Short mmCIF file of N, CA and C in Angstrom, two decimals:
data_model
loop_
_atom_site.label_atom_id
_atom_site.label_comp_id
_atom_site.label_asym_id
_atom_site.label_seq_id
_atom_site.Cartn_x
_atom_site.Cartn_y
_atom_site.Cartn_z
N UNK A 1 -76.87 5.91 77.79
CA UNK A 1 -75.74 5.96 76.98
C UNK A 1 -75.49 4.90 76.23
N UNK A 2 -75.47 5.08 75.24
CA UNK A 2 -75.06 3.97 74.76
C UNK A 2 -73.37 3.02 74.66
N UNK A 3 -73.37 1.63 74.86
CA UNK A 3 -72.57 0.90 74.97
C UNK A 3 -71.60 0.75 73.72
N UNK A 4 -70.02 1.22 73.57
CA UNK A 4 -69.44 0.60 72.37
C UNK A 4 -68.61 -0.67 72.34
N UNK A 5 -68.76 -0.86 71.38
CA UNK A 5 -68.26 -1.93 70.78
C UNK A 5 -66.64 -1.86 70.40
N UNK A 6 -65.50 -2.72 70.94
CA UNK A 6 -63.91 -2.92 70.77
C UNK A 6 -63.74 -3.97 69.86
N UNK A 7 -63.55 -3.69 68.16
CA UNK A 7 -63.41 -4.49 67.00
C UNK A 7 -64.43 -4.46 66.51
N UNK A 8 -64.36 -5.56 65.38
CA UNK A 8 -65.31 -5.74 63.85
C UNK A 8 -66.42 -6.21 64.18
N UNK A 9 -67.68 -5.36 63.92
CA UNK A 9 -68.66 -6.11 64.23
C UNK A 9 -69.00 -7.02 63.01
N UNK A 10 -68.40 -7.11 61.69
CA UNK A 10 -68.41 -7.92 60.56
C UNK A 10 -68.03 -9.30 60.17
N UNK A 11 -68.79 -10.31 59.41
CA UNK A 11 -68.33 -11.04 59.80
C UNK A 11 -67.13 -11.68 58.99
N UNK A 12 -66.77 -12.07 59.00
CA UNK A 12 -65.39 -12.48 57.82
C UNK A 12 -65.56 -13.15 56.57
N UNK A 13 -64.94 -12.74 55.36
CA UNK A 13 -65.77 -13.40 54.64
C UNK A 13 -64.85 -14.93 54.00
N UNK A 14 -66.09 -15.24 53.36
CA UNK A 14 -65.69 -16.38 52.69
C UNK A 14 -65.92 -16.64 51.14
N UNK A 15 -64.41 -17.98 50.80
CA UNK A 15 -64.34 -17.95 49.33
C UNK A 15 -63.52 -17.95 48.69
N UNK A 16 -62.79 -18.13 47.49
CA UNK A 16 -61.55 -18.21 46.55
C UNK A 16 -60.93 -17.67 46.92
N UNK A 17 -61.36 -16.19 47.38
CA UNK A 17 -60.16 -15.30 47.32
C UNK A 17 -59.44 -15.46 48.53
N UNK A 18 -60.31 -15.67 49.39
CA UNK A 18 -59.71 -15.86 51.12
C UNK A 18 -58.92 -17.32 51.49
N UNK A 19 -59.35 -18.40 50.35
CA UNK A 19 -59.37 -19.93 51.00
C UNK A 19 -59.35 -20.54 49.86
N UNK A 20 -57.98 -20.81 49.12
CA UNK A 20 -57.94 -21.58 47.82
C UNK A 20 -58.65 -22.87 48.31
N UNK A 21 -58.31 -23.42 49.17
CA UNK A 21 -59.45 -24.93 49.75
C UNK A 21 -60.78 -25.13 49.13
N UNK A 22 -60.94 -23.64 49.12
CA UNK A 22 -62.74 -23.73 48.80
C UNK A 22 -63.09 -23.97 47.89
N UNK A 23 -61.97 -23.79 46.28
CA UNK A 23 -62.24 -24.76 44.99
C UNK A 23 -62.11 -26.27 45.31
N UNK A 24 -62.81 -26.83 45.35
CA UNK A 24 -62.27 -28.34 45.77
C UNK A 24 -61.71 -28.65 43.91
N UNK A 25 -60.73 -29.18 44.57
CA UNK A 25 -59.37 -30.14 43.47
C UNK A 25 -58.42 -29.47 43.21
N UNK A 26 -58.38 -28.19 43.92
CA UNK A 26 -57.23 -26.86 43.64
C UNK A 26 -56.12 -27.33 44.70
N UNK A 27 -56.93 -27.70 46.23
CA UNK A 27 -55.66 -27.78 46.96
C UNK A 27 -55.95 -29.16 47.46
N UNK A 28 -55.00 -30.16 48.17
CA UNK A 28 -55.19 -31.26 48.67
C UNK A 28 -55.91 -30.74 50.06
N UNK A 29 -56.65 -31.74 50.93
CA UNK A 29 -56.94 -31.42 52.39
C UNK A 29 -55.83 -31.79 53.47
N UNK A 30 -56.26 -31.12 54.52
CA UNK A 30 -55.01 -30.99 55.47
C UNK A 30 -54.89 -32.27 55.93
N UNK A 31 -53.62 -32.56 56.22
CA UNK A 31 -53.47 -34.37 56.65
C UNK A 31 -53.72 -33.88 58.24
N UNK A 32 -54.70 -34.74 58.61
CA UNK A 32 -54.98 -34.68 60.11
C UNK A 32 -54.26 -36.23 60.41
N UNK A 33 -53.81 -35.89 61.85
CA UNK A 33 -52.79 -36.29 62.50
C UNK A 33 -53.88 -36.69 63.78
N UNK A 34 -53.56 -38.45 63.40
CA UNK A 34 -55.16 -38.77 65.36
C UNK A 34 -54.04 -38.48 66.18
N UNK A 35 -55.49 -38.66 67.57
CA UNK A 35 -54.47 -37.80 68.95
C UNK A 35 -54.38 -38.92 69.23
N UNK A 36 -54.11 -40.28 69.02
CA UNK A 36 -53.36 -41.02 69.88
C UNK A 36 -51.75 -41.32 69.16
N UNK A 37 -51.49 -40.55 68.26
CA UNK A 37 -50.46 -40.72 67.25
C UNK A 37 -49.56 -40.97 67.60
N UNK A 38 -48.19 -41.49 67.73
CA UNK A 38 -47.03 -41.82 68.11
C UNK A 38 -46.44 -40.66 68.05
N UNK A 39 -44.74 -40.10 68.72
CA UNK A 39 -43.81 -39.53 67.83
C UNK A 39 -43.21 -40.23 66.80
N UNK A 40 -42.31 -39.58 66.28
CA UNK A 40 -41.40 -40.78 65.07
C UNK A 40 -41.05 -41.17 65.94
N UNK A 41 -40.16 -41.16 66.85
CA UNK A 41 -38.80 -42.01 67.34
C UNK A 41 -39.59 -43.24 67.81
N UNK A 42 -40.96 -43.41 68.25
CA UNK A 42 -41.71 -44.50 68.47
C UNK A 42 -42.26 -45.29 67.44
N UNK A 43 -42.74 -44.45 66.88
CA UNK A 43 -43.10 -45.14 65.09
C UNK A 43 -42.21 -45.95 64.40
N UNK A 44 -40.99 -45.76 64.29
CA UNK A 44 -39.81 -45.97 63.90
C UNK A 44 -39.50 -47.51 64.36
N UNK A 45 -39.60 -47.42 66.05
CA UNK A 45 -39.59 -48.79 66.85
C UNK A 45 -40.54 -49.25 66.23
N UNK A 46 -41.71 -48.97 66.67
CA UNK A 46 -42.52 -49.89 66.18
C UNK A 46 -42.70 -50.69 65.24
N UNK A 47 -42.36 -49.95 63.68
CA UNK A 47 -42.26 -50.46 62.57
C UNK A 47 -41.27 -51.83 62.66
N UNK A 48 -40.06 -51.25 63.42
CA UNK A 48 -38.99 -52.32 63.42
C UNK A 48 -39.22 -53.27 64.43
N UNK A 49 -40.19 -53.70 65.17
CA UNK A 49 -40.61 -54.43 65.96
C UNK A 49 -41.19 -55.64 65.12
N UNK A 50 -42.55 -54.71 64.69
CA UNK A 50 -43.68 -55.81 63.33
C UNK A 50 -42.66 -56.20 62.46
N UNK A 51 -41.62 -55.27 61.68
CA UNK A 51 -40.67 -56.31 60.66
C UNK A 51 -40.37 -57.93 61.49
N UNK A 52 -39.63 -57.06 62.58
CA UNK A 52 -38.91 -58.61 63.51
C UNK A 52 -39.48 -59.74 63.87
N UNK A 53 -41.23 -59.44 64.40
CA UNK A 53 -41.69 -59.58 64.81
C UNK A 53 -42.75 -61.23 63.21
N UNK A 54 -42.72 -60.25 62.03
CA UNK A 54 -42.87 -60.96 60.61
C UNK A 54 -42.38 -62.25 60.43
N UNK A 55 -40.78 -61.47 60.42
CA UNK A 55 -39.61 -62.54 60.21
C UNK A 55 -39.85 -63.88 60.87
N UNK A 56 -39.90 -63.28 62.25
CA UNK A 56 -39.99 -64.88 63.18
C UNK A 56 -41.29 -65.43 62.65
N UNK A 57 -42.42 -65.12 62.43
CA UNK A 57 -43.96 -65.84 62.05
C UNK A 57 -44.10 -66.09 60.32
N UNK A 58 -43.18 -65.88 59.98
CA UNK A 58 -42.82 -66.02 58.20
C UNK A 58 -44.28 -65.18 57.57
N UNK A 59 -44.93 -64.07 58.45
CA UNK A 59 -46.10 -63.54 57.69
C UNK A 59 -45.06 -62.62 56.72
N UNK A 60 -45.88 -62.51 55.74
CA UNK A 60 -45.14 -61.40 54.86
C UNK A 60 -46.24 -60.17 54.78
N UNK A 61 -45.91 -59.18 55.12
CA UNK A 61 -46.79 -57.91 55.03
C UNK A 61 -46.64 -57.25 53.61
N UNK A 62 -47.85 -57.46 53.12
CA UNK A 62 -47.40 -56.96 51.41
C UNK A 62 -48.22 -55.53 51.43
N UNK A 63 -47.61 -54.64 50.63
CA UNK A 63 -48.20 -53.12 51.08
C UNK A 63 -48.70 -52.09 49.73
N UNK A 64 -49.73 -51.62 49.82
CA UNK A 64 -50.32 -51.43 48.58
C UNK A 64 -49.40 -50.75 47.37
N UNK A 65 -48.02 -50.78 47.93
CA UNK A 65 -46.98 -50.27 46.69
C UNK A 65 -46.79 -51.33 45.63
N UNK A 66 -47.32 -52.38 45.69
CA UNK A 66 -47.16 -53.76 45.29
C UNK A 66 -47.92 -53.25 44.15
N UNK A 67 -49.32 -53.28 44.21
CA UNK A 67 -50.11 -53.22 43.61
C UNK A 67 -50.88 -51.43 42.66
N UNK A 68 -49.37 -50.58 43.24
CA UNK A 68 -49.30 -49.77 42.03
C UNK A 68 -48.38 -49.74 40.72
N UNK A 69 -47.37 -50.63 40.70
CA UNK A 69 -46.34 -50.86 39.81
C UNK A 69 -47.32 -51.31 38.40
N UNK A 70 -48.49 -52.39 38.29
CA UNK A 70 -49.10 -52.96 37.51
C UNK A 70 -49.70 -51.87 36.46
N UNK A 71 -50.33 -50.60 37.89
CA UNK A 71 -51.34 -49.61 37.21
C UNK A 71 -50.77 -48.87 36.45
N UNK A 72 -49.79 -48.55 37.28
CA UNK A 72 -48.51 -47.32 36.15
C UNK A 72 -48.12 -48.35 35.01
N UNK A 73 -47.82 -48.98 34.92
CA UNK A 73 -47.47 -50.29 33.51
C UNK A 73 -48.50 -50.08 32.28
N UNK A 74 -50.07 -49.50 33.10
CA UNK A 74 -51.20 -50.19 32.00
C UNK A 74 -51.10 -48.80 31.63
N UNK A 75 -50.68 -47.60 32.52
CA UNK A 75 -50.64 -46.34 32.26
C UNK A 75 -50.04 -45.81 30.69
N UNK A 76 -48.91 -46.39 30.78
CA UNK A 76 -47.90 -45.78 30.44
C UNK A 76 -48.11 -47.21 28.11
N UNK A 77 -49.12 -47.97 28.29
CA UNK A 77 -49.24 -48.42 26.94
C UNK A 77 -49.34 -47.25 26.05
N UNK A 78 -50.08 -46.51 26.35
CA UNK A 78 -50.72 -45.35 25.58
C UNK A 78 -49.75 -44.17 25.01
N UNK A 79 -50.01 -43.09 24.45
CA UNK A 79 -49.35 -41.88 24.41
C UNK A 79 -49.62 -41.33 25.66
N UNK A 80 -48.20 -40.48 25.75
CA UNK A 80 -48.49 -39.95 27.31
C UNK A 80 -47.44 -38.28 26.89
N UNK A 81 -48.24 -37.28 27.68
CA UNK A 81 -47.68 -35.89 27.18
C UNK A 81 -47.10 -35.45 28.52
N UNK A 82 -46.10 -35.00 28.69
CA UNK A 82 -45.61 -34.39 30.21
C UNK A 82 -44.48 -33.25 29.15
N UNK A 83 -44.69 -32.39 30.17
CA UNK A 83 -44.14 -30.84 30.67
C UNK A 83 -43.95 -30.08 31.35
N UNK A 84 -42.76 -29.64 31.78
CA UNK A 84 -42.47 -29.37 32.69
C UNK A 84 -41.42 -28.30 33.02
N UNK A 85 -41.55 -27.26 33.69
CA UNK A 85 -40.37 -26.09 34.18
C UNK A 85 -40.24 -26.53 35.80
N UNK A 86 -39.19 -25.22 36.10
CA UNK A 86 -38.78 -25.78 37.20
C UNK A 86 -39.54 -25.65 38.32
N UNK A 87 -41.40 -24.62 38.36
CA UNK A 87 -42.45 -25.03 39.12
C UNK A 87 -43.61 -25.72 38.80
N UNK A 88 -43.97 -25.91 37.06
CA UNK A 88 -44.81 -26.43 37.03
C UNK A 88 -44.81 -27.29 36.18
N UNK A 89 -45.54 -28.48 36.46
CA UNK A 89 -45.86 -29.63 35.65
C UNK A 89 -47.41 -30.06 35.14
N UNK A 90 -47.06 -30.41 34.22
CA UNK A 90 -48.29 -31.22 33.37
C UNK A 90 -48.21 -32.98 32.40
N UNK A 91 -48.79 -33.42 33.09
CA UNK A 91 -48.71 -35.14 32.77
C UNK A 91 -50.31 -35.29 32.32
N UNK A 92 -50.78 -35.80 31.17
CA UNK A 92 -51.82 -36.42 30.82
C UNK A 92 -51.62 -37.77 29.86
N UNK A 93 -52.26 -39.11 30.71
CA UNK A 93 -51.46 -39.62 29.78
C UNK A 93 -53.59 -40.86 29.76
N UNK A 94 -53.26 -41.95 29.90
CA UNK A 94 -54.54 -42.75 30.19
C UNK A 94 -55.05 -42.93 31.85
N UNK A 95 -54.96 -42.13 32.54
CA UNK A 95 -55.76 -42.05 33.61
C UNK A 95 -56.25 -40.34 33.84
N UNK A 96 -55.89 -39.38 33.16
CA UNK A 96 -55.94 -38.37 32.86
C UNK A 96 -55.20 -37.31 33.16
N UNK A 97 -55.47 -35.97 33.69
CA UNK A 97 -54.71 -34.61 33.45
C UNK A 97 -53.95 -34.21 35.07
N UNK A 98 -52.91 -34.74 35.25
CA UNK A 98 -52.15 -33.73 36.52
C UNK A 98 -51.73 -32.95 36.11
N UNK A 99 -52.29 -31.07 36.90
CA UNK A 99 -51.32 -30.73 37.26
C UNK A 99 -50.59 -30.29 38.15
N UNK A 100 -49.65 -29.36 38.33
CA UNK A 100 -49.03 -29.57 39.41
C UNK A 100 -48.26 -28.00 39.21
N UNK A 101 -47.98 -27.16 40.90
CA UNK A 101 -47.57 -25.99 40.28
C UNK A 101 -47.13 -25.27 42.16
N UNK A 102 -46.07 -25.90 41.72
CA UNK A 102 -45.05 -25.82 43.66
C UNK A 102 -45.70 -27.06 44.49
N UNK A 103 -46.16 -27.02 45.05
CA UNK A 103 -46.61 -27.70 46.16
C UNK A 103 -48.34 -28.79 45.95
N UNK A 104 -48.46 -27.22 45.19
CA UNK A 104 -50.30 -27.59 44.85
C UNK A 104 -50.08 -28.20 43.44
N UNK A 105 -51.37 -29.10 43.75
CA UNK A 105 -51.73 -30.52 42.98
C UNK A 105 -53.28 -30.47 42.68
N UNK A 106 -53.67 -30.61 41.16
CA UNK A 106 -54.94 -31.48 41.20
C UNK A 106 -54.69 -32.28 39.90
N UNK A 107 -55.73 -33.35 39.83
CA UNK A 107 -55.77 -34.35 39.23
C UNK A 107 -57.26 -34.69 38.93
N UNK A 108 -57.65 -34.49 37.46
CA UNK A 108 -58.48 -34.70 36.52
C UNK A 108 -58.68 -35.96 35.85
N UNK A 109 -60.13 -36.79 35.94
CA UNK A 109 -59.77 -38.22 34.98
C UNK A 109 -60.77 -37.58 33.87
N UNK A 110 -60.52 -38.14 32.68
CA UNK A 110 -60.81 -37.68 31.80
C UNK A 110 -63.10 -37.30 31.50
N UNK A 111 -63.39 -38.62 32.23
CA UNK A 111 -64.58 -37.90 32.31
C UNK A 111 -64.84 -36.51 32.99
N UNK A 112 -63.65 -36.26 33.63
CA UNK A 112 -64.51 -34.57 34.21
C UNK A 112 -64.00 -34.07 33.54
N UNK A 113 -63.41 -33.69 32.34
CA UNK A 113 -63.23 -32.75 32.02
C UNK A 113 -63.58 -32.37 30.06
N UNK A 114 -64.14 -31.21 30.05
CA UNK A 114 -64.82 -30.12 29.13
C UNK A 114 -64.14 -30.61 27.73
N UNK A 115 -62.76 -29.70 28.55
CA UNK A 115 -61.97 -29.46 27.09
C UNK A 115 -60.74 -28.99 27.46
N UNK A 116 -59.53 -29.34 26.79
CA UNK A 116 -58.60 -28.73 27.43
C UNK A 116 -57.65 -27.80 25.92
N UNK A 117 -57.63 -26.82 26.37
CA UNK A 117 -57.16 -25.28 25.62
C UNK A 117 -56.11 -25.18 25.82
N UNK A 118 -55.15 -24.73 24.58
CA UNK A 118 -53.44 -24.43 24.19
C UNK A 118 -53.39 -23.11 23.84
N UNK A 119 -52.48 -22.58 24.33
CA UNK A 119 -52.25 -20.99 23.80
C UNK A 119 -50.77 -21.21 23.76
N UNK A 120 -50.11 -20.51 23.08
CA UNK A 120 -48.51 -20.30 22.68
C UNK A 120 -49.01 -18.72 22.26
N UNK A 121 -48.09 -18.26 23.38
CA UNK A 121 -47.66 -16.37 23.03
C UNK A 121 -47.10 -16.54 22.15
N UNK A 122 -47.28 -14.87 21.68
CA UNK A 122 -46.68 -14.50 20.08
C UNK A 122 -45.34 -13.98 20.72
N UNK A 123 -45.31 -13.54 21.96
CA UNK A 123 -43.35 -12.97 22.43
C UNK A 123 -43.72 -14.35 23.49
N UNK A 124 -42.50 -13.96 23.91
CA UNK A 124 -42.24 -15.14 25.21
C UNK A 124 -41.73 -16.64 24.68
N UNK A 125 -41.28 -17.51 26.10
CA UNK A 125 -41.51 -18.88 26.27
C UNK A 125 -42.13 -19.12 27.41
N UNK A 126 -43.44 -18.58 27.27
CA UNK A 126 -44.32 -19.70 28.31
C UNK A 126 -45.56 -20.11 28.00
N UNK A 127 -46.07 -21.57 27.63
CA UNK A 127 -47.31 -22.16 27.23
C UNK A 127 -47.75 -22.07 28.04
N UNK A 128 -49.03 -21.79 27.61
CA UNK A 128 -50.40 -21.95 28.58
C UNK A 128 -51.08 -23.32 27.95
N UNK A 129 -51.92 -24.25 29.41
CA UNK A 129 -52.61 -25.19 28.56
C UNK A 129 -53.59 -24.85 29.69
N UNK A 130 -55.08 -25.09 29.32
CA UNK A 130 -55.88 -24.63 30.12
C UNK A 130 -57.09 -25.89 30.40
N UNK A 131 -57.51 -26.80 31.01
CA UNK A 131 -57.95 -27.63 31.82
C UNK A 131 -59.21 -27.32 32.19
N UNK A 132 -60.74 -26.91 31.29
CA UNK A 132 -61.79 -26.82 31.61
C UNK A 132 -62.75 -28.07 31.89
N UNK A 133 -63.48 -27.95 33.17
CA UNK A 133 -64.64 -28.35 33.61
C UNK A 133 -65.86 -28.17 33.00
N UNK A 134 -66.61 -29.45 32.68
CA UNK A 134 -68.29 -29.25 32.46
C UNK A 134 -68.70 -28.01 33.47
N UNK A 135 -68.72 -27.73 34.45
CA UNK A 135 -69.27 -27.04 35.28
C UNK A 135 -68.62 -25.44 35.41
N UNK A 136 -67.92 -25.26 34.33
CA UNK A 136 -67.66 -24.07 33.98
C UNK A 136 -66.34 -23.07 34.95
N UNK A 137 -65.84 -24.43 35.42
CA UNK A 137 -64.39 -24.16 35.71
C UNK A 137 -63.53 -24.59 35.20
N UNK A 138 -62.06 -23.56 35.34
CA UNK A 138 -61.24 -23.57 34.03
C UNK A 138 -59.95 -23.62 35.51
N UNK A 139 -58.76 -24.40 34.83
CA UNK A 139 -57.45 -24.45 35.39
C UNK A 139 -56.53 -24.50 34.59
N UNK A 140 -55.95 -23.39 34.61
CA UNK A 140 -54.88 -23.18 33.39
C UNK A 140 -53.50 -22.92 34.24
N UNK A 141 -52.53 -23.60 33.40
CA UNK A 141 -50.63 -23.62 34.13
C UNK A 141 -50.17 -23.14 32.80
N UNK A 142 -49.37 -22.24 33.17
CA UNK A 142 -47.72 -22.03 32.58
C UNK A 142 -46.89 -22.68 32.33
N UNK A 143 -46.47 -23.03 31.24
CA UNK A 143 -45.28 -24.10 31.20
C UNK A 143 -44.03 -23.89 30.28
N UNK A 144 -43.08 -22.58 31.49
CA UNK A 144 -41.62 -22.18 30.78
C UNK A 144 -40.71 -22.93 29.63
N UNK A 145 -40.95 -22.99 28.53
CA UNK A 145 -40.46 -23.45 27.63
C UNK A 145 -38.83 -23.10 27.48
N UNK A 146 -38.05 -24.13 26.87
CA UNK A 146 -36.57 -23.89 27.02
C UNK A 146 -36.49 -23.46 25.43
N UNK A 147 -37.22 -23.00 24.64
CA UNK A 147 -37.02 -22.37 23.02
C UNK A 147 -38.56 -22.68 22.63
N UNK A 148 -39.21 -21.85 21.96
CA UNK A 148 -40.06 -21.47 21.34
C UNK A 148 -40.58 -22.68 20.26
N UNK A 149 -39.57 -23.03 20.01
CA UNK A 149 -39.50 -24.73 18.73
C UNK A 149 -39.85 -25.88 20.08
N UNK A 150 -40.52 -25.88 21.07
CA UNK A 150 -41.21 -26.55 21.99
C UNK A 150 -42.19 -26.51 22.19
N UNK A 151 -42.57 -25.42 21.43
CA UNK A 151 -44.73 -25.19 21.32
C UNK A 151 -45.16 -26.37 20.35
N UNK A 152 -44.92 -26.29 19.24
CA UNK A 152 -44.97 -27.26 18.06
C UNK A 152 -45.26 -28.76 18.68
N UNK A 153 -43.84 -28.88 19.31
CA UNK A 153 -43.23 -30.04 19.81
C UNK A 153 -45.02 -30.72 20.89
N UNK A 154 -44.85 -30.08 21.97
CA UNK A 154 -46.15 -30.10 23.14
C UNK A 154 -47.41 -30.01 22.19
N UNK A 155 -47.67 -29.45 21.52
CA UNK A 155 -49.02 -29.35 20.62
C UNK A 155 -49.36 -30.60 19.79
N UNK A 156 -48.66 -31.31 19.70
CA UNK A 156 -48.15 -32.24 18.83
C UNK A 156 -48.44 -33.68 19.28
N UNK A 157 -48.14 -33.63 21.06
CA UNK A 157 -47.93 -34.97 21.59
C UNK A 157 -48.74 -34.43 22.38
N UNK A 158 -49.54 -33.33 22.87
CA UNK A 158 -50.99 -33.23 23.45
C UNK A 158 -52.28 -33.68 22.47
N UNK A 159 -52.00 -33.34 21.43
CA UNK A 159 -53.04 -33.81 20.28
C UNK A 159 -52.99 -35.56 19.99
N UNK A 160 -51.97 -36.12 20.27
CA UNK A 160 -51.93 -37.08 20.20
C UNK A 160 -52.98 -37.90 21.48
N UNK A 161 -52.10 -37.21 22.55
CA UNK A 161 -52.98 -38.17 24.07
C UNK A 161 -54.39 -37.56 23.87
N UNK A 162 -54.58 -36.64 23.36
CA UNK A 162 -56.23 -36.25 23.22
C UNK A 162 -57.15 -37.33 22.68
N UNK A 163 -56.23 -37.24 21.33
CA UNK A 163 -57.18 -38.37 20.22
C UNK A 163 -57.30 -39.57 20.53
N UNK A 164 -56.16 -40.31 21.64
CA UNK A 164 -56.11 -41.55 22.54
C UNK A 164 -57.11 -41.50 23.38
N UNK A 165 -57.26 -40.85 24.26
CA UNK A 165 -58.13 -41.01 25.64
C UNK A 165 -59.66 -39.64 25.58
N UNK A 166 -59.18 -38.78 25.35
CA UNK A 166 -60.43 -37.84 25.56
C UNK A 166 -61.69 -38.03 24.26
N UNK A 167 -62.76 -37.89 24.74
CA UNK A 167 -64.49 -37.97 24.24
C UNK A 167 -64.79 -37.28 24.25
N UNK A 168 -64.75 -36.52 23.07
CA UNK A 168 -66.02 -35.78 23.24
C UNK A 168 -67.40 -36.15 23.70
N UNK A 169 -68.49 -35.62 24.36
CA UNK A 169 -69.62 -35.57 24.93
C UNK A 169 -70.70 -34.85 23.90
N UNK A 170 -71.48 -36.00 23.56
CA UNK A 170 -72.64 -35.35 22.62
C UNK A 170 -73.70 -34.38 23.16
N UNK A 171 -73.32 -33.51 23.81
CA UNK A 171 -73.95 -32.70 24.04
C UNK A 171 -75.58 -32.24 23.15
#
């Protein structure tokens, strides 16, 4: 007599259809907390004591936030394209292109981009921008415009950014 197994004998499926983190850049990696992490109350207390100690000794703790401010100023020198609605946002500047949909975000440097495609619908107010990478992947995002007249404005602004920063490869 043969024994019967209870449950499925098939292996679980893997891929982008079941795990959005399967595609690099589509979602951010999960934040791992160290095992010796302190509860929030203890962390606040330790920060306060560290500040008090630094005031007593005269040592000033420099944070990375001070380093980020000049980088943002450098990026604002040239043209910048921004379009957003209640859920989605796209920003293109000297650093590259950043897409955001709800809590998901991805960022592309200019050397990681093969092409950028725009599509204005014949009817409706959803403007589509697709970022194509050299490895034949594409990342579309739809922005809902307040009026159809914004499409022309967005395309002109995006063209200025592409002319300034995007260099087509000589393939």
